[in-house]
PDB file of C-alpha atoms in Angstrom:
ATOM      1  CA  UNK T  57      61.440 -40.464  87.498  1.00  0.00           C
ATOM      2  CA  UNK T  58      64.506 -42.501  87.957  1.00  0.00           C
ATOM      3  CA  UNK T  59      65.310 -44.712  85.030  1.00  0.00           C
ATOM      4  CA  UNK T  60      64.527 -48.329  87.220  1.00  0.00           C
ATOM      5  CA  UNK T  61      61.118 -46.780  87.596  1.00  0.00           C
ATOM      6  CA  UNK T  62      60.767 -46.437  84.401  1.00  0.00           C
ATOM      7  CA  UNK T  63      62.246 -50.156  83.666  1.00  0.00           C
ATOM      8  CA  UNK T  64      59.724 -51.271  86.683  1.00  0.00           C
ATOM      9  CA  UNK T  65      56.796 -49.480  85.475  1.00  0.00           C
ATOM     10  CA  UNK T  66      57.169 -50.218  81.789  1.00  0.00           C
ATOM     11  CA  UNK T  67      57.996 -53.865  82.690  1.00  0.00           C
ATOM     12  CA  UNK T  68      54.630 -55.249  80.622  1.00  0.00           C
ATOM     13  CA  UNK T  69      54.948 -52.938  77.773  1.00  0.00           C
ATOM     14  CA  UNK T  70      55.768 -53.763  74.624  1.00  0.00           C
ATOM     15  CA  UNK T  71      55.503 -49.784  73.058  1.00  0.00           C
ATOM     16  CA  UNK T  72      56.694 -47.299  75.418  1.00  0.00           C
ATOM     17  CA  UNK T  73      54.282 -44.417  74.770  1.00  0.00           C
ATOM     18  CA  UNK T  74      50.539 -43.459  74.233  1.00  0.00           C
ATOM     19  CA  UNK T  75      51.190 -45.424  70.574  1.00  0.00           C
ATOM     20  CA  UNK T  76      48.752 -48.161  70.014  1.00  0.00           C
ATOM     21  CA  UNK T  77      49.663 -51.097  67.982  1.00  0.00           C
ATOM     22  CA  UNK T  78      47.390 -49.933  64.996  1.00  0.00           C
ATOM     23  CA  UNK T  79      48.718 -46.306  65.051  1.00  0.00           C
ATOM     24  CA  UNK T  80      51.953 -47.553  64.710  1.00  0.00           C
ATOM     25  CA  UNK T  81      51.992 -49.765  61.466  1.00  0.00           C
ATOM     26  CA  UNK T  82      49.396 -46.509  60.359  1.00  0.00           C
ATOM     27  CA  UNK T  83      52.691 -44.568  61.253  1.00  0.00           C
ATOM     28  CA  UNK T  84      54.866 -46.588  59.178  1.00  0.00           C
ATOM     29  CA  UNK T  85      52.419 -46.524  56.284  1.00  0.00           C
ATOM     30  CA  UNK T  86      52.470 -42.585  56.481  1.00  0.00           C
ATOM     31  CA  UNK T  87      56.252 -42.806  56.647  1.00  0.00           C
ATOM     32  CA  UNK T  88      56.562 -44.991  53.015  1.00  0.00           C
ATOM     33  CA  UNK T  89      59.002 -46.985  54.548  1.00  0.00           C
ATOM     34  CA  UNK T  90      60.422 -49.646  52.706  1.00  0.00           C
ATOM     35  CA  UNK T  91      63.646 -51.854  52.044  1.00  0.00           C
ATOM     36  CA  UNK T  92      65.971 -49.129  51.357  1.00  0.00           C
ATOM     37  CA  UNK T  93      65.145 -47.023  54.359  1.00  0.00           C
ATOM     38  CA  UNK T  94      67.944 -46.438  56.954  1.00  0.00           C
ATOM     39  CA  UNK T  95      66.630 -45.391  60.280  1.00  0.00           C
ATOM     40  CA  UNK T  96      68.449 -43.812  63.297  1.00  0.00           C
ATOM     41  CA  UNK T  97      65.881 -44.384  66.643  1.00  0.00           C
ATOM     42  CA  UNK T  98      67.163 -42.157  69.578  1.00  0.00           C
ATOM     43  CA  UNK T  99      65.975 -43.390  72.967  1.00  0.00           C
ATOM     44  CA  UNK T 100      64.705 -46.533  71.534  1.00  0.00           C
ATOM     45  CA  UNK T 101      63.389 -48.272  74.399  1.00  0.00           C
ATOM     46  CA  UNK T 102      62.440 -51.807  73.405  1.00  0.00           C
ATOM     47  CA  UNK T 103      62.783 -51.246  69.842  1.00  0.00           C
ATOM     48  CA  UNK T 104      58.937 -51.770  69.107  1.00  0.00           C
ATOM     49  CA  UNK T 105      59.211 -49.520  65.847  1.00  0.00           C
ATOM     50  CA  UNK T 106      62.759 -50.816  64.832  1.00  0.00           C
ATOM     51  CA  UNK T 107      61.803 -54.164  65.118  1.00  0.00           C
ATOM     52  CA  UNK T 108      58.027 -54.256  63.603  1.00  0.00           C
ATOM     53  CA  UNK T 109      58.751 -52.207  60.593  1.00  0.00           C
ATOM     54  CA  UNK T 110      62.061 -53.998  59.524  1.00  0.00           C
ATOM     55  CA  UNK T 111      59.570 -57.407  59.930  1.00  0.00           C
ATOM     56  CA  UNK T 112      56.995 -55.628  57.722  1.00  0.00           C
ATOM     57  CA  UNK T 113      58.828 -53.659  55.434  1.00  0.00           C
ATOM     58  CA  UNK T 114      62.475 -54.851  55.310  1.00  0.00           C
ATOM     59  CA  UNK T 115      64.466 -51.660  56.578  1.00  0.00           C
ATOM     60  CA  UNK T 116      67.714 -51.147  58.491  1.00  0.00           C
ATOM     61  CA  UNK T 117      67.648 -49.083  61.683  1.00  0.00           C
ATOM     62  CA  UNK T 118      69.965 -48.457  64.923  1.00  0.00           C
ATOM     63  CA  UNK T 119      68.363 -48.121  68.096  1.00  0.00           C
ATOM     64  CA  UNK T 120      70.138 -46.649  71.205  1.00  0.00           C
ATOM     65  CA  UNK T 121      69.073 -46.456  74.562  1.00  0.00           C
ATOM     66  CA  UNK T 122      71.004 -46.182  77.846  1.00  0.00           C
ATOM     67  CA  UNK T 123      68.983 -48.753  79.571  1.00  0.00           C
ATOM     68  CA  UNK T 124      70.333 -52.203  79.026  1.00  0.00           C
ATOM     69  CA  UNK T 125      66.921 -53.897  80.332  1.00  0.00           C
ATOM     70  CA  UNK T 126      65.286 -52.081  77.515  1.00  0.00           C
ATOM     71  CA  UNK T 127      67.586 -53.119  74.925  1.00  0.00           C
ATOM     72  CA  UNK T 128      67.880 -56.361  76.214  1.00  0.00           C
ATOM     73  CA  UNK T 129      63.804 -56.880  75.470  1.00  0.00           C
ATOM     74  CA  UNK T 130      64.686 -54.886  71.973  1.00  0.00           C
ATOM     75  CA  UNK T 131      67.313 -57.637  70.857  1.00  0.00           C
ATOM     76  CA  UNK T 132      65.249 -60.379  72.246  1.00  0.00           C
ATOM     77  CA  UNK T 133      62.027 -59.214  70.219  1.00  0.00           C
ATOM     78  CA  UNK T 134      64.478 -58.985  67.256  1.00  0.00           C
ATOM     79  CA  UNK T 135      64.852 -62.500  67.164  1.00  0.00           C
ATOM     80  CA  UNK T 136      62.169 -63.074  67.660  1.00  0.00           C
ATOM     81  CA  UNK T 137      60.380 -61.488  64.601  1.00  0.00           C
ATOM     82  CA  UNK T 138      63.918 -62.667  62.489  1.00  0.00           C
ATOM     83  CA  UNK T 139      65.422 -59.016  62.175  1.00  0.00           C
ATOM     84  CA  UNK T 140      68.440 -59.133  63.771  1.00  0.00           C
ATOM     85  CA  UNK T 141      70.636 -59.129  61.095  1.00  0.00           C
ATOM     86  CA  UNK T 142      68.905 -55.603  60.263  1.00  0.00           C
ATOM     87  CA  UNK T 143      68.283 -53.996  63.326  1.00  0.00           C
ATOM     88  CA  UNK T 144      70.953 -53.372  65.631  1.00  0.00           C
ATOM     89  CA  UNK T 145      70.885 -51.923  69.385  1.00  0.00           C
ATOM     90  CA  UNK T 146      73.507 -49.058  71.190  1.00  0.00           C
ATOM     91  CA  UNK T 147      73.917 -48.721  74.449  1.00  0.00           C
ATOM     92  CA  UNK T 148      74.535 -45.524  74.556  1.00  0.00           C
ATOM     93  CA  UNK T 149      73.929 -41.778  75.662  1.00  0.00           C
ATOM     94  CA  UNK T 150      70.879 -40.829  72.868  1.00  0.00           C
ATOM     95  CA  UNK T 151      71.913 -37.260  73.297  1.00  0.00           C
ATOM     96  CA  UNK T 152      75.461 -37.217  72.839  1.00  0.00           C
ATOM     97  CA  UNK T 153      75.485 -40.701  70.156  1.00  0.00           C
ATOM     98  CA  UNK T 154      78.121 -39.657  67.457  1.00  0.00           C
ATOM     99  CA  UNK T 155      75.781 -40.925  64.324  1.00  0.00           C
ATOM    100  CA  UNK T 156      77.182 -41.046  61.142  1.00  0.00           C
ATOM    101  CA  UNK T 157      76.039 -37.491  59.550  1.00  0.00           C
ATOM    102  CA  UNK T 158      73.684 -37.228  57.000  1.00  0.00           C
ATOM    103  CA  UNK T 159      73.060 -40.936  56.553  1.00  0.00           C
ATOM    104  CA  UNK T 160      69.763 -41.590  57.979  1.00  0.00           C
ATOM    105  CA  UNK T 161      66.167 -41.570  55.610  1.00  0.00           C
ATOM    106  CA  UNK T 162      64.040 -41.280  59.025  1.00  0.00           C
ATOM    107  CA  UNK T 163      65.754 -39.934  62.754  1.00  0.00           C
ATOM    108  CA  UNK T 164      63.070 -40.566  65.647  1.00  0.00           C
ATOM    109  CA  UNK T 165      62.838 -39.762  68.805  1.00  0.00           C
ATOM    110  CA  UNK T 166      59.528 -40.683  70.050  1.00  0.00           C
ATOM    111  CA  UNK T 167      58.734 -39.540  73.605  1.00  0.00           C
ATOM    112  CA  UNK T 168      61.995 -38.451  74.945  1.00  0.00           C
ATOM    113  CA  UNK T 169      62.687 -34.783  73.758  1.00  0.00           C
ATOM    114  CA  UNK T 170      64.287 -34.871  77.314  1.00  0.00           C
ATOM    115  CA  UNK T 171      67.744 -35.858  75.648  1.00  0.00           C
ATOM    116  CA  UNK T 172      67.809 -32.287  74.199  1.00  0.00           C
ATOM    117  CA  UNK T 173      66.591 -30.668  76.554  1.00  0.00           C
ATOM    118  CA  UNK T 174      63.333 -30.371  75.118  1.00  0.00           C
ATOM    119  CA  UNK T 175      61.813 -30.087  71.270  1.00  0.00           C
ATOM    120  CA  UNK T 176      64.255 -27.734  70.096  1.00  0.00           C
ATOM    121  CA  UNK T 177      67.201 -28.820  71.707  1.00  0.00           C
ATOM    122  CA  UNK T 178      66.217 -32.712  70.217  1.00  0.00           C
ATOM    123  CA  UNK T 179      65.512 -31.512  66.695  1.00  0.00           C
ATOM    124  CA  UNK T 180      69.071 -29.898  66.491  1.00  0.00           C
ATOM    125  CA  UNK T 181      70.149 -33.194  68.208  1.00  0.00           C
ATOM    126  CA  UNK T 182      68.409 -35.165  64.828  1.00  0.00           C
ATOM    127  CA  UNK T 183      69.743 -32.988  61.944  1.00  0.00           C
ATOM    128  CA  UNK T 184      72.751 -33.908  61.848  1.00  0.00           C
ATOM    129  CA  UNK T 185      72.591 -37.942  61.066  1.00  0.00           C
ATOM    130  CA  UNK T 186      69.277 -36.418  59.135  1.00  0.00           C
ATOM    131  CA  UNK T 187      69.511 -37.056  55.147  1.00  0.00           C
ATOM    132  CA  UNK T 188      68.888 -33.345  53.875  1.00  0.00           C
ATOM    133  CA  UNK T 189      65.022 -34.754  52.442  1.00  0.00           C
ATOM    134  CA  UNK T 190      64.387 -37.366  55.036  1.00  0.00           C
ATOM    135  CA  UNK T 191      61.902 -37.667  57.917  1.00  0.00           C
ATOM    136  CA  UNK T 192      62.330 -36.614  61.443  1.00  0.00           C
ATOM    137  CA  UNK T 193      59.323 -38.319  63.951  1.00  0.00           C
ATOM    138  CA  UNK T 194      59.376 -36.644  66.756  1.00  0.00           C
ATOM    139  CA  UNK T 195      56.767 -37.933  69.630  1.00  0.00           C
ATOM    140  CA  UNK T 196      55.750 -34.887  71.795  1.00  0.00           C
ATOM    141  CA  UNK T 197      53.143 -34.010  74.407  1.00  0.00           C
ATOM    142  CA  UNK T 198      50.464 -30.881  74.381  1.00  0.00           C
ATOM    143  CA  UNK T 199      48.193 -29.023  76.119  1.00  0.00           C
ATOM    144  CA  UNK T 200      44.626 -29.980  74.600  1.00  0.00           C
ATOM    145  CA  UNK T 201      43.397 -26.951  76.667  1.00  0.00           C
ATOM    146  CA  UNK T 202      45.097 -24.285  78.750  1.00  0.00           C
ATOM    147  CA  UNK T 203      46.154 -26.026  81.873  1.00  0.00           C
ATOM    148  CA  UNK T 204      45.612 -24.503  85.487  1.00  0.00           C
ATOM    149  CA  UNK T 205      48.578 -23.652  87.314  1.00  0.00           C
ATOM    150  CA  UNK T 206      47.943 -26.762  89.720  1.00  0.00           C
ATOM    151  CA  UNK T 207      48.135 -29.377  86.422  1.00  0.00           C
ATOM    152  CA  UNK T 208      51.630 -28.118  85.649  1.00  0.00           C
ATOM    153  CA  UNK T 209      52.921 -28.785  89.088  1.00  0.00           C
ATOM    154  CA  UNK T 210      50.537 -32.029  89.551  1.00  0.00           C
ATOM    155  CA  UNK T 211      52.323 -33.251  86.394  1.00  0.00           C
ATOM    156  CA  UNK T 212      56.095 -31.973  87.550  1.00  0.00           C
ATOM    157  CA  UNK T 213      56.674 -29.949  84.254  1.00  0.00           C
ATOM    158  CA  UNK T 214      57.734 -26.190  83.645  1.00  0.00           C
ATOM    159  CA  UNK T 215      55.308 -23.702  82.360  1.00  0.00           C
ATOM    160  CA  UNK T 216      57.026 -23.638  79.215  1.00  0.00           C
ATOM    161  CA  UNK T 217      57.793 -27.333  79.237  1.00  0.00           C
ATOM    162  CA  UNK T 218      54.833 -28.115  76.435  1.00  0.00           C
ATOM    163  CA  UNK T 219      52.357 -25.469  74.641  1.00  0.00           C
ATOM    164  CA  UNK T 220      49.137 -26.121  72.686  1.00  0.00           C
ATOM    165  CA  UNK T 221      48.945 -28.694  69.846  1.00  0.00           C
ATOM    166  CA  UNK T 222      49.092 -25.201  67.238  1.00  0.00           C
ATOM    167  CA  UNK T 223      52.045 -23.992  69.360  1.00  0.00           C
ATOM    168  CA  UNK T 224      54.173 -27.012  69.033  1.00  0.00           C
ATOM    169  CA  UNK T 225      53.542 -26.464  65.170  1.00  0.00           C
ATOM    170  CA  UNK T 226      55.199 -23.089  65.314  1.00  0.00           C
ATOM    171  CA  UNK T 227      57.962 -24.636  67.422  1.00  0.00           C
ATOM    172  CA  UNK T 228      58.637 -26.801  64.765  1.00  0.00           C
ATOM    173  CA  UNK T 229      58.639 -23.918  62.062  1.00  0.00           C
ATOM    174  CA  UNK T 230      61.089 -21.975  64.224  1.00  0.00           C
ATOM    175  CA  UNK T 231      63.492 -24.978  64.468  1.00  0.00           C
ATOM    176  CA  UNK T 232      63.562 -25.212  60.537  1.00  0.00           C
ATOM    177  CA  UNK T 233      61.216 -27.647  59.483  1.00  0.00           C
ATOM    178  CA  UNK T 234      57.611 -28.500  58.354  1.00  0.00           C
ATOM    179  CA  UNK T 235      55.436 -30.573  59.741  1.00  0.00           C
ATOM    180  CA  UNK T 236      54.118 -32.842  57.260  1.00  0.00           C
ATOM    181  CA  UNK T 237      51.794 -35.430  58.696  1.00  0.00           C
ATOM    182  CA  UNK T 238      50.892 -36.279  62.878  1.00  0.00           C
ATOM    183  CA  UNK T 239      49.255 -39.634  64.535  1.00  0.00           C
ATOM    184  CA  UNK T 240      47.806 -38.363  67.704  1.00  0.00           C
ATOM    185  CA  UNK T 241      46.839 -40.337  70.417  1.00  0.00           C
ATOM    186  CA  UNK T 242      43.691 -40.526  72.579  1.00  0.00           C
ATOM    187  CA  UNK T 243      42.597 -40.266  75.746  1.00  0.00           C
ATOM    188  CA  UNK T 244      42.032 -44.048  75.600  1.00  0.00           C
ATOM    189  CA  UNK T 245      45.163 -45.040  74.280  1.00  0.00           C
ATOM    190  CA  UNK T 246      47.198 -42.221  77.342  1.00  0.00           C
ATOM    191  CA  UNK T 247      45.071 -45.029  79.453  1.00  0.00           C
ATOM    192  CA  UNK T 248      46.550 -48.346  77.987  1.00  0.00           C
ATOM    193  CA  UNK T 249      50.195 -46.526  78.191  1.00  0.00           C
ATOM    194  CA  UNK T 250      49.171 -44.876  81.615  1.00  0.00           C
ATOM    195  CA  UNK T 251      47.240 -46.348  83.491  1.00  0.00           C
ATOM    196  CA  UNK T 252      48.480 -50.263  82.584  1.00  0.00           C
ATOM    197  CA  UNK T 253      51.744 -49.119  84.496  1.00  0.00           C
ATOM    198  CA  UNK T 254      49.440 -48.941  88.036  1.00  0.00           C
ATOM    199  CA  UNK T 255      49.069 -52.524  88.005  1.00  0.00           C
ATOM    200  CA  UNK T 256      52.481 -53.456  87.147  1.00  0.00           C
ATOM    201  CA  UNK T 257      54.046 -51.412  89.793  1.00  0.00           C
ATOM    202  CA  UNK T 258      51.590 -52.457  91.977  1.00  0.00           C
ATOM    203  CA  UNK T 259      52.765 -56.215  91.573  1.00  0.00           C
ATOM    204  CA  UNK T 260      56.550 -55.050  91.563  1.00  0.00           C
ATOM    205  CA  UNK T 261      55.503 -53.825  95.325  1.00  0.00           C
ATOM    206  CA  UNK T 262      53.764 -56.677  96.893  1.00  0.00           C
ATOM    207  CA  UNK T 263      56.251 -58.951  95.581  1.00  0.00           C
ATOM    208  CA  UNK T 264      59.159 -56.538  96.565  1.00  0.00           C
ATOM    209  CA  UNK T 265      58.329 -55.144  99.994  1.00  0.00           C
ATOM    210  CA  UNK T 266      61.948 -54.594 101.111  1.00  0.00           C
ATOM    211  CA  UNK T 267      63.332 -53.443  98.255  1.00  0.00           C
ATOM    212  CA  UNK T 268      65.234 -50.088  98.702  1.00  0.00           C
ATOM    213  CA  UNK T 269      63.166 -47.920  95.811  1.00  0.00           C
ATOM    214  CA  UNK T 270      59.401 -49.237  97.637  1.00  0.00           C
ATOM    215  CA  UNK T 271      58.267 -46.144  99.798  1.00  0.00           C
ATOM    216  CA  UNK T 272      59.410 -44.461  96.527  1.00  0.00           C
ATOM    217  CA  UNK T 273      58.021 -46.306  93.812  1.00  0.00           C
ATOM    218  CA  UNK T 274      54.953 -46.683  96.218  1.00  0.00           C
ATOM    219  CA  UNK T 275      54.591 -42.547  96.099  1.00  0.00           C
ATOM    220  CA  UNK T 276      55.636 -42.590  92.841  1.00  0.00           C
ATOM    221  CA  UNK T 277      52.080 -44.538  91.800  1.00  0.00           C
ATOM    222  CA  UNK T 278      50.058 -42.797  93.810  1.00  0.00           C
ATOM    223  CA  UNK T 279      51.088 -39.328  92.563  1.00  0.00           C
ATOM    224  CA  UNK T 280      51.151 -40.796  89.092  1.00  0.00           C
ATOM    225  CA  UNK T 281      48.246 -42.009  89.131  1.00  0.00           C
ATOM    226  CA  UNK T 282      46.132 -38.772  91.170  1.00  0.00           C
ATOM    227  CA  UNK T 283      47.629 -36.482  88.388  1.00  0.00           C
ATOM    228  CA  UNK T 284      46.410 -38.706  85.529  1.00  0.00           C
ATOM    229  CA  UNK T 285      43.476 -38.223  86.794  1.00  0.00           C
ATOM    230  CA  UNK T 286      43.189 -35.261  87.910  1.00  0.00           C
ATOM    231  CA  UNK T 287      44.927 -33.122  85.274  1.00  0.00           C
ATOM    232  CA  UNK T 288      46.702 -35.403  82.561  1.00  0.00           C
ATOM    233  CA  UNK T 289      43.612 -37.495  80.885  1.00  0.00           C
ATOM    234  CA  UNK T 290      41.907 -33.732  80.295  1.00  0.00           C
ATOM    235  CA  UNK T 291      44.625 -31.444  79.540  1.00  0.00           C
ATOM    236  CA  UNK T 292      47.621 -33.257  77.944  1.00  0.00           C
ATOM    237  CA  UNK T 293      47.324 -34.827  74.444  1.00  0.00           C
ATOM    238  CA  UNK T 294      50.550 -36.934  72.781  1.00  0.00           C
ATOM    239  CA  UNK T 295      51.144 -37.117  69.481  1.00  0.00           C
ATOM    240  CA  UNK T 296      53.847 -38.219  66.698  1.00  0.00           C
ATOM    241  CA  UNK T 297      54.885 -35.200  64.361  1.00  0.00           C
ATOM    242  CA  UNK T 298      56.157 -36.422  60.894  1.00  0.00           C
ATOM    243  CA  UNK T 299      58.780 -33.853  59.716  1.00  0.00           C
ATOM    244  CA  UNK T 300      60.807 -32.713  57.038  1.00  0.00           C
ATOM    245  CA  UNK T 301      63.522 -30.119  57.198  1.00  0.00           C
ATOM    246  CA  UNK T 302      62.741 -26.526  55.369  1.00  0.00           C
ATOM    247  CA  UNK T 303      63.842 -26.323  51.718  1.00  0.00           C
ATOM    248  CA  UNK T 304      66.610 -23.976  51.348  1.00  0.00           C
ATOM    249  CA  UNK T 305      66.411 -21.521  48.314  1.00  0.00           C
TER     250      UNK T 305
END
């Protein structure tokens, strides 16, 4: 999925994942953030977390995103909620950003493990601008039940791409930390992050019938939306992983 699909399909959101709007001030909550955290948001999107959490709570965050319609929505919503001079948005390569090292109380990357080439990859990407006690949130799919060979496909990932909801916690333990708290998703709130995006694209076509990217983003809903139904509402959960890096003896 080319990024201007995702900038088309995500036009109407707000969040940019399975996280409803309660889950994520419950998120913060479980985080204790508060006026002297620092955070470092990796593939920020529209800076939804940035932004509400520095309203609520007073913190100081980066966000960095390579899309500039994304971060253009992220410094707008800044303004309006009266955070700018808090929050501040990079455009900028997430998985090659040079972050300041060790200066961050919470690293996310919520939904895009993609810019380390998966979970592992993206947690060594987040140690280093990682305070040695702070808080990595990572936002990660699973397998709520062993998949048939024709989900994996219907959903275009690897075999090995995700693993069950236990499995991702070893993954964690073999990359060096703990997992200390999760807000999972459900399958109504994969619908409101899902499913919302058929309507929007299907807008984006009437009212763009010439447009180069149509026939595409016209296959691109229809095969989005048969595997979601097919396959992704039954097999693939989504969930935020709280995380602390293992104490060293």
């Amino acid at each position: 999925m080319s990024l201007r699909f995702h900038e088309i399909a995500e036009a109407r959101h707000r969040i940019l994942n399975p996280l409803t709007d309660d889950k994520l001030d419950l998120l913060g909550e479980i985080c204790r953030v508060d006026a002297g955290t620092r955070q470092l948001d990796l593939a920020c999107g529209k800076g939804e977390m940035l932004n509400r959490w520095s309203a609520r709570y007073g913190h100081q965050g980066i966000g960095v995103d390579i899309s500039k319609v994304f971060l253009e929505a992220a410094r707008d919503r800044a303004g309006e909620l009266g955070v700018s001079d808090r929050v501040q948005f990079v455009e900028a390569d997430a998985g090659t950003y040079d972050a300041e090292p060790e200066a961050f109380d919470i690293v996310s990357c919520i939904g895009a493990t993609w810019i380390g080439g998966g979970l592992s990859g993206t947690l060594d990407l987040m140690r280093r601008p990682l305070r040695r006690d702070g808080l990595a949130l990572v936002g990660e799919c699973y397998w709520t039940a062993p998949p048939p060979p024709e989900a994996v496909r219907a959903l275009s990932l690897e075999e090995d791409t995700f693993t069950s909801l236990s499995g991702t916690g070893e993954r964690f333990e073999q990359a060096g930390f703990e997992l200390l708290e999760m807000v999972l998703a459900s399958p109504d709130s994969w619908d409101r992050y899902v499913a919302s995006q058929w309507w929007t694209i299907s807008d984006w076509l009437r009212a763009n019938p010439g447009d180069p990217d149509a026939d595409a983003m016209r296959e691109f809903l229809t095969t989005a939306r048969r595997s979601h139904l097919e396959y992704g509402r039954e097999y693939l959960g989504w969930g935020v992983f709280v995380l602390r890096q293992e104490a060293t003896s």
